[in-house]
Each structure stands twice: as structure tokens, then as C-alpha cells.
Short mmCIF file of N, CA and C in Angstrom, two decimals:
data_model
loop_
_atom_site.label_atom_id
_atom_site.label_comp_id
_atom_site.label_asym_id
_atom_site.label_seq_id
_atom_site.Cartn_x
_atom_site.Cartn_y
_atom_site.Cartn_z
N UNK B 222 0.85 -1.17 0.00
CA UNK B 222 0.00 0.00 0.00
C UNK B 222 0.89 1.23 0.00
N UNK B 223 0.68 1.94 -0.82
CA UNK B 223 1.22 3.70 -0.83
C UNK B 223 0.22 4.49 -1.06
N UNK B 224 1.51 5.64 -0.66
CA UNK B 224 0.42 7.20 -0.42
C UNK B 224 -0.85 7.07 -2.09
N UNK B 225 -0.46 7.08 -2.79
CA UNK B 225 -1.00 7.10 -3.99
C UNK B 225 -1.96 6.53 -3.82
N UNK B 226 -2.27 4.98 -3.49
CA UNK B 226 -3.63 4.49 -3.12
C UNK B 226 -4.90 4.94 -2.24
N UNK B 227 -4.04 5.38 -1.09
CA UNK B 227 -4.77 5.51 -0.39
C UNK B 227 -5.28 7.24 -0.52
N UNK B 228 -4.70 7.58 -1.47
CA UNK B 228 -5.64 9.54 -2.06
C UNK B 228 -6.59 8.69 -2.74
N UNK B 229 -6.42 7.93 -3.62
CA UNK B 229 -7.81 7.21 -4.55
C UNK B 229 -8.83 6.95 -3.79
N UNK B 230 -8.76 5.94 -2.88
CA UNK B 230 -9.97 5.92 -2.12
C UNK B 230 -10.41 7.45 -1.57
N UNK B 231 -9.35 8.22 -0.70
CA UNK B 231 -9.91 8.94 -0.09
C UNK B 231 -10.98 9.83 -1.44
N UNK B 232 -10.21 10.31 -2.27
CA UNK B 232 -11.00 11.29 -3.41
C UNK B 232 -12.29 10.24 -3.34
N UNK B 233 -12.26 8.94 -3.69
CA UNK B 233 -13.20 8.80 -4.32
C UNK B 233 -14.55 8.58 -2.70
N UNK B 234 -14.09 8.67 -1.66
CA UNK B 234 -14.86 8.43 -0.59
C UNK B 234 -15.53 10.34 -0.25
N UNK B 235 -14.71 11.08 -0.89
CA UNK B 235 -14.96 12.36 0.05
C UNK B 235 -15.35 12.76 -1.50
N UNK B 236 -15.24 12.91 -2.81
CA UNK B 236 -15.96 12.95 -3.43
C UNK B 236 -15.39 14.29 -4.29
N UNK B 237 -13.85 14.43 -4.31
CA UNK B 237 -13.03 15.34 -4.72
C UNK B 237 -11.95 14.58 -5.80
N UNK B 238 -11.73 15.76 -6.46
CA UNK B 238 -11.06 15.50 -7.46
C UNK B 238 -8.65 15.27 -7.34
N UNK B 239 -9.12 16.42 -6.61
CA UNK B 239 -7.88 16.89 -5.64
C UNK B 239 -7.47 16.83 -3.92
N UNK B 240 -6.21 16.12 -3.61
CA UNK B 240 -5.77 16.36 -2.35
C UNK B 240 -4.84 15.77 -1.84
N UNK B 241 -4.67 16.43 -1.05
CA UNK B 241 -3.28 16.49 -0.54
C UNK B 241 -3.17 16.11 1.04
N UNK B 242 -1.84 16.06 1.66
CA UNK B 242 -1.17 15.25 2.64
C UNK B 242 -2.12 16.41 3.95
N UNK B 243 -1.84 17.76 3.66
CA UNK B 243 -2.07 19.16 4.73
C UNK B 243 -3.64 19.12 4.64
N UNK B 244 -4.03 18.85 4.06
CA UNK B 244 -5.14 18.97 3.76
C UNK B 244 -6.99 18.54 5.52
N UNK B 245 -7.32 19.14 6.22
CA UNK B 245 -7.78 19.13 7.06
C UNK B 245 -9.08 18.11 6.60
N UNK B 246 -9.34 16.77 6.92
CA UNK B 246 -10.37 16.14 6.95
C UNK B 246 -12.00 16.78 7.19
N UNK B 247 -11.88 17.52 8.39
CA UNK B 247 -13.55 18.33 8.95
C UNK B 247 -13.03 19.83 8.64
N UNK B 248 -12.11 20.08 8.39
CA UNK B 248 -12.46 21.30 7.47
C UNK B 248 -12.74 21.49 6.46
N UNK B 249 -11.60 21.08 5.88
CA UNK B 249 -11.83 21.34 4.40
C UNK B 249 -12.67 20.56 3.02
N UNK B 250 -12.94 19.66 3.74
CA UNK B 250 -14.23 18.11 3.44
C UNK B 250 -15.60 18.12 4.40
N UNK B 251 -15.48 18.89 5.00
CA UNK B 251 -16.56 19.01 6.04
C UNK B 251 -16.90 17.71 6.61
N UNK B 252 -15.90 16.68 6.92
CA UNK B 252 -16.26 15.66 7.83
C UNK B 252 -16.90 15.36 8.83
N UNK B 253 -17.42 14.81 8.85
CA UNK B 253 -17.69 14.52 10.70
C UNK B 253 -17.18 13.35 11.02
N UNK B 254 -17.88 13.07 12.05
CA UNK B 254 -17.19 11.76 12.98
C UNK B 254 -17.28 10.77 12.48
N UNK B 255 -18.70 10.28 11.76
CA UNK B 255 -19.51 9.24 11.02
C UNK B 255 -18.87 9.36 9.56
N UNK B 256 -18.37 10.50 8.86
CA UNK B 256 -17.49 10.46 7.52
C UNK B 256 -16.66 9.78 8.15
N UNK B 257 -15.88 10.30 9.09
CA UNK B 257 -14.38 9.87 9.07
C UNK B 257 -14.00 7.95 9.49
N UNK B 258 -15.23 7.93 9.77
CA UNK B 258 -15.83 6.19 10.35
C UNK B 258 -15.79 5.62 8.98
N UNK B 259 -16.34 5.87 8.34
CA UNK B 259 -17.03 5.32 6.85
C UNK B 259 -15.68 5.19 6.32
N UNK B 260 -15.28 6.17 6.36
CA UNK B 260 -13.61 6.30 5.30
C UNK B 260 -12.45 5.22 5.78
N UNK B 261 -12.37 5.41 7.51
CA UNK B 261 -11.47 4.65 8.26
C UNK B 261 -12.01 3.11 7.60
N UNK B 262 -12.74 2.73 8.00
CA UNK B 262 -13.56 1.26 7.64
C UNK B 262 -13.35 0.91 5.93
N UNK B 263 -13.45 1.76 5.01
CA UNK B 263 -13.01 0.95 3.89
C UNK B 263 -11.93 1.04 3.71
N UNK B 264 -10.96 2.00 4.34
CA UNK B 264 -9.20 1.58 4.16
C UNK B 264 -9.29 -0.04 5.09
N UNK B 265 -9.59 -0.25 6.18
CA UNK B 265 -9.20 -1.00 6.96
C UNK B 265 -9.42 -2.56 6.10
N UNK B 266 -10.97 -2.23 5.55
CA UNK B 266 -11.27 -3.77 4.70
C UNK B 266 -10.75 -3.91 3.52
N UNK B 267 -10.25 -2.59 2.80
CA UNK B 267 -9.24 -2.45 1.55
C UNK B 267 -7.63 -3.24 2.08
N UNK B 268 -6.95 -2.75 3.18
CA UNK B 268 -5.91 -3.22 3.31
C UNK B 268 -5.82 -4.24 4.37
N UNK B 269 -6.74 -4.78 5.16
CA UNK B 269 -6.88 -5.75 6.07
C UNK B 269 -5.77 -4.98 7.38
N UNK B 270 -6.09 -4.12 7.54
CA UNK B 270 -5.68 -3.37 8.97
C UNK B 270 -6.72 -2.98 9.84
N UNK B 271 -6.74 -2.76 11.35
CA UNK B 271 -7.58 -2.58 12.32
C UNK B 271 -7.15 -1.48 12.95
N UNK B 272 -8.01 -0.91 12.59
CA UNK B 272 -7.31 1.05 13.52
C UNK B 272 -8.14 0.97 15.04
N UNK B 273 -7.39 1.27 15.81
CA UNK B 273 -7.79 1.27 17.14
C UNK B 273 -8.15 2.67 17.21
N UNK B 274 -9.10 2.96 18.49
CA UNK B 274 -10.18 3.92 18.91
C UNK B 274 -9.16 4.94 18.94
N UNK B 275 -7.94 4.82 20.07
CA UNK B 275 -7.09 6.26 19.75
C UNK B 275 -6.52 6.57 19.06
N UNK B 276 -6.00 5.84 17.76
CA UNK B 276 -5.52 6.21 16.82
C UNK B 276 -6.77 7.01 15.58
N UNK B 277 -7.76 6.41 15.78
CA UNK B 277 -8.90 7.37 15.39
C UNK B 277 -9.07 8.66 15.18
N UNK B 278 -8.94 8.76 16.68
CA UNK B 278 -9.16 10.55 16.71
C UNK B 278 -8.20 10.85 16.88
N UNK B 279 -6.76 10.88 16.07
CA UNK B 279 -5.58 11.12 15.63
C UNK B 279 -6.14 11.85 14.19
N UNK B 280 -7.05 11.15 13.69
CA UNK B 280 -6.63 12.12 12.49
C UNK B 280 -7.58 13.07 11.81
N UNK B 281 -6.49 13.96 11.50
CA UNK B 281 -6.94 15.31 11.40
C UNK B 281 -7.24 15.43 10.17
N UNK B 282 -5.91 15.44 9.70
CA UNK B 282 -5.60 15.64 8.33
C UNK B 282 -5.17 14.29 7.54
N UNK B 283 -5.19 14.12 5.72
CA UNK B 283 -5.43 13.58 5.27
C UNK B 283 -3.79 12.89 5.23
N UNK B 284 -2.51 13.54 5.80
CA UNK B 284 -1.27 13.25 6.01
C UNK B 284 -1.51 11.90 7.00
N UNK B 285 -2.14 12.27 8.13
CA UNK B 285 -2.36 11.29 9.61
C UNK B 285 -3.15 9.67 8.93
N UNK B 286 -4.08 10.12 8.01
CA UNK B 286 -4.75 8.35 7.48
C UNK B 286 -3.42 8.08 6.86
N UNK B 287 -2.91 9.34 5.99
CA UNK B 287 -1.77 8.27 5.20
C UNK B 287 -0.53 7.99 5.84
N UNK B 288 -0.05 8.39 6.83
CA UNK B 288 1.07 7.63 7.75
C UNK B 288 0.57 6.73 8.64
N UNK B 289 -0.45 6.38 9.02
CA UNK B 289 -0.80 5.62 9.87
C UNK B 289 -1.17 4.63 8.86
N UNK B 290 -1.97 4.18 7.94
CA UNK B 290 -1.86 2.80 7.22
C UNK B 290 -0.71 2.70 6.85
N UNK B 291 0.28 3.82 5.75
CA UNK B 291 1.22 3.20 5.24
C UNK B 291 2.79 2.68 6.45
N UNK B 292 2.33 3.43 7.12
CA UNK B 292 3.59 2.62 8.83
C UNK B 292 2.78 1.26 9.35
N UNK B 293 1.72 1.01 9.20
CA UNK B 293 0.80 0.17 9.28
C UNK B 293 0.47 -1.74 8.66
N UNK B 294 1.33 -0.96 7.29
CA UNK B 294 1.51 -1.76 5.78
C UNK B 294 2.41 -3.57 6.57
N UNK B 295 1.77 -4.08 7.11
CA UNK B 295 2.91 -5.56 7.15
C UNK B 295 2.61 -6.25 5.82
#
């Protein structure tokens, strides 16, 4: 799994064409808690990883999903 994959899903989950690492999840996508659930959950069944509750609300930005699966990657 790389960064590259995991912008595909995200674009295609948040419904943008463009984005990037800085990029603020509930800001600038207007997330909420239940987006950021939905999104977490198809990386997890896409790459067979299990994100735990505090690593959850770790992320902010769209940098934090992508270092945490791809450090994640066994």
C-alpha cells in the first residue's frame, strides 16, 4: 500500500477531485465523525488493517490516514 492508493480511495470516498497530505479532513471536506468512520472502515477492509479507537481521533488531516496505514503496511 502507498500514499497514492490511499488519495484514490480517499478522493473517491470524500468525493473530490484533488488532495493532498495538509489537507484538514472536517475542514476542508466538512467531515464529521460518522465520515471519518465510513472512510477509516473501507481503508481497513481495503488493506486488512484494524485502527484502534485512539488512533482514530488522531486524524486530522489527510497526512495522519496516510502515515498511519502506510507505517501500518505488514
Amino acid at each position: 500500500m502507498n500514499e497514492k492508493q490511499i488519495h484514490e480511495i480517499l478522493k473517491e470516498k470524500l468525493k473530490v477531485d484533488n488532495i493532498s497530505n495538509d489537507m484538514n479532513l472536517r475542514d476542508d471536506f466538512n467531515t464529521d465523525s460518522i465520515g471519518l468512520l465510513e472512510i477509516v472502515m473501507e481503508l481497513e477492509d481495503a488493506y486488512d488493517i484494524e485502527v484502534d479507537d485512539s488512533s482514530l481521533q488522531n486524524f486530522k488531516t489527510v497526512g495522519d490516514v496516510v502515515n498511519y496505514f502506510v507505517g501500518n503496511d505488514d
